[in-house]
């Protein structure tokens, strides 16, 4: 499974922070295990030759760790086959790409968002 390993740290955009106060680790667990975090609005999502390219005009903070991209969760896209967890393969400050299968070449529609995918 290509999306099985996920990495989180406190410097990631939108990552919940913890302190030494009782209970502050709970939001970290919820974000990393259940909800995900760092949601951005995707202005354009185009599939061509099994590669999806997303444009985020306002910029995003998804970054490669070495040669491995983060796993992101797409939602709100049509066709619905684009919704789900994907590993980013190429990234710059306003674009990211991921490999798809079984989705014809097209521009996705809908109110599309992307966030760092939860582990669970």
Coordinates of C-alpha atoms in Angstrom, one line a residue, residues 32-112:
X32 CA -3.2 13.1 13.5
X33 CA -5.3 9.9 13.9
X34 CA -8.8 11.0 13.0
X35 CA -9.4 14.3 11.3
X36 CA -6.2 15.4 9.5
X37 CA -5.1 19.1 9.5
X38 CA -3.9 22.0 7.4
X39 CA -6.8 22.2 5.0
X40 CA -6.3 24.4 1.9
X41 CA -8.7 25.3 -1.0
X42 CA -7.7 23.7 -4.3
X43 CA -8.4 26.2 -7.1
X44 CA -7.8 23.7 -9.9
X45 CA -7.3 19.9 -10.1
X46 CA -6.4 18.5 -13.5
X47 CA -5.8 14.9 -14.4
X48 CA -3.7 14.1 -17.5
X49 CA -2.1 10.8 -18.2
X50 CA -2.7 9.4 -14.7
X51 CA -1.2 12.4 -13.0
X52 CA -3.3 14.8 -11.0
X53 CA -2.0 18.4 -10.7
X54 CA -3.5 20.6 -8.0
X55 CA -3.2 24.4 -8.0
X56 CA -3.5 26.3 -4.7
X57 CA -3.2 29.9 -5.6
X58 CA -2.9 31.0 -2.0
X59 CA 0.0 28.6 -1.5
X60 CA 0.2 25.5 0.7
X61 CA 2.7 24.0 3.1
X62 CA 2.9 20.5 1.9
X63 CA 6.5 19.5 1.6
X64 CA 8.6 16.5 0.7
X65 CA 10.6 14.7 3.4
X66 CA 13.6 13.8 1.5
X67 CA 12.3 12.2 -1.7
X68 CA 9.0 11.2 -0.1
X69 CA 5.9 13.3 -0.3
X70 CA 3.2 13.6 2.4
X71 CA -0.1 11.8 2.2
X72 CA -2.9 14.3 1.6
X73 CA -6.7 13.8 1.6
X74 CA -8.7 15.3 -1.3
X75 CA -12.4 16.0 -0.7
X76 CA -15.2 17.8 -2.6
X77 CA -14.0 16.8 -6.1
X78 CA -16.0 15.4 -9.0
X79 CA -15.3 12.8 -10.2
X80 CA -15.5 11.2 -6.8
X81 CA -12.6 8.9 -7.6
X82 CA -10.3 11.8 -6.8
X83 CA -11.6 12.0 -3.3
X84 CA -9.4 10.1 -0.8
X85 CA -5.8 9.8 0.3
X86 CA -3.0 10.3 -2.1
X87 CA 0.8 10.6 -1.8
X88 CA 2.2 13.7 -3.3
X89 CA 5.0 13.0 -5.8
X90 CA 6.0 16.5 -6.8
X91 CA 5.5 19.8 -5.0
X92 CA 6.2 23.5 -5.3
X93 CA 4.8 26.5 -3.4
X94 CA 1.5 26.6 -5.3
X95 CA 1.2 23.2 -6.9
X96 CA 1.4 19.5 -6.0
X97 CA 0.9 16.3 -8.1
X98 CA 0.0 12.8 -7.3
X99 CA -0.4 9.6 -9.4
X100 CA -3.9 8.4 -10.2
X101 CA -5.3 5.2 -11.8
X102 CA -8.6 4.7 -13.5
X103 CA -9.5 8.4 -13.8
X104 CA -9.9 9.8 -17.3
X105 CA -8.1 13.0 -18.3
X106 CA -10.3 15.9 -17.1
X107 CA -10.5 19.0 -14.9
X108 CA -12.2 18.2 -11.7
X109 CA -15.2 20.3 -10.5
X110 CA -16.6 21.0 -7.1
X111 CA -15.4 22.8 -3.9
X112 CA -12.2 21.0 -3.6

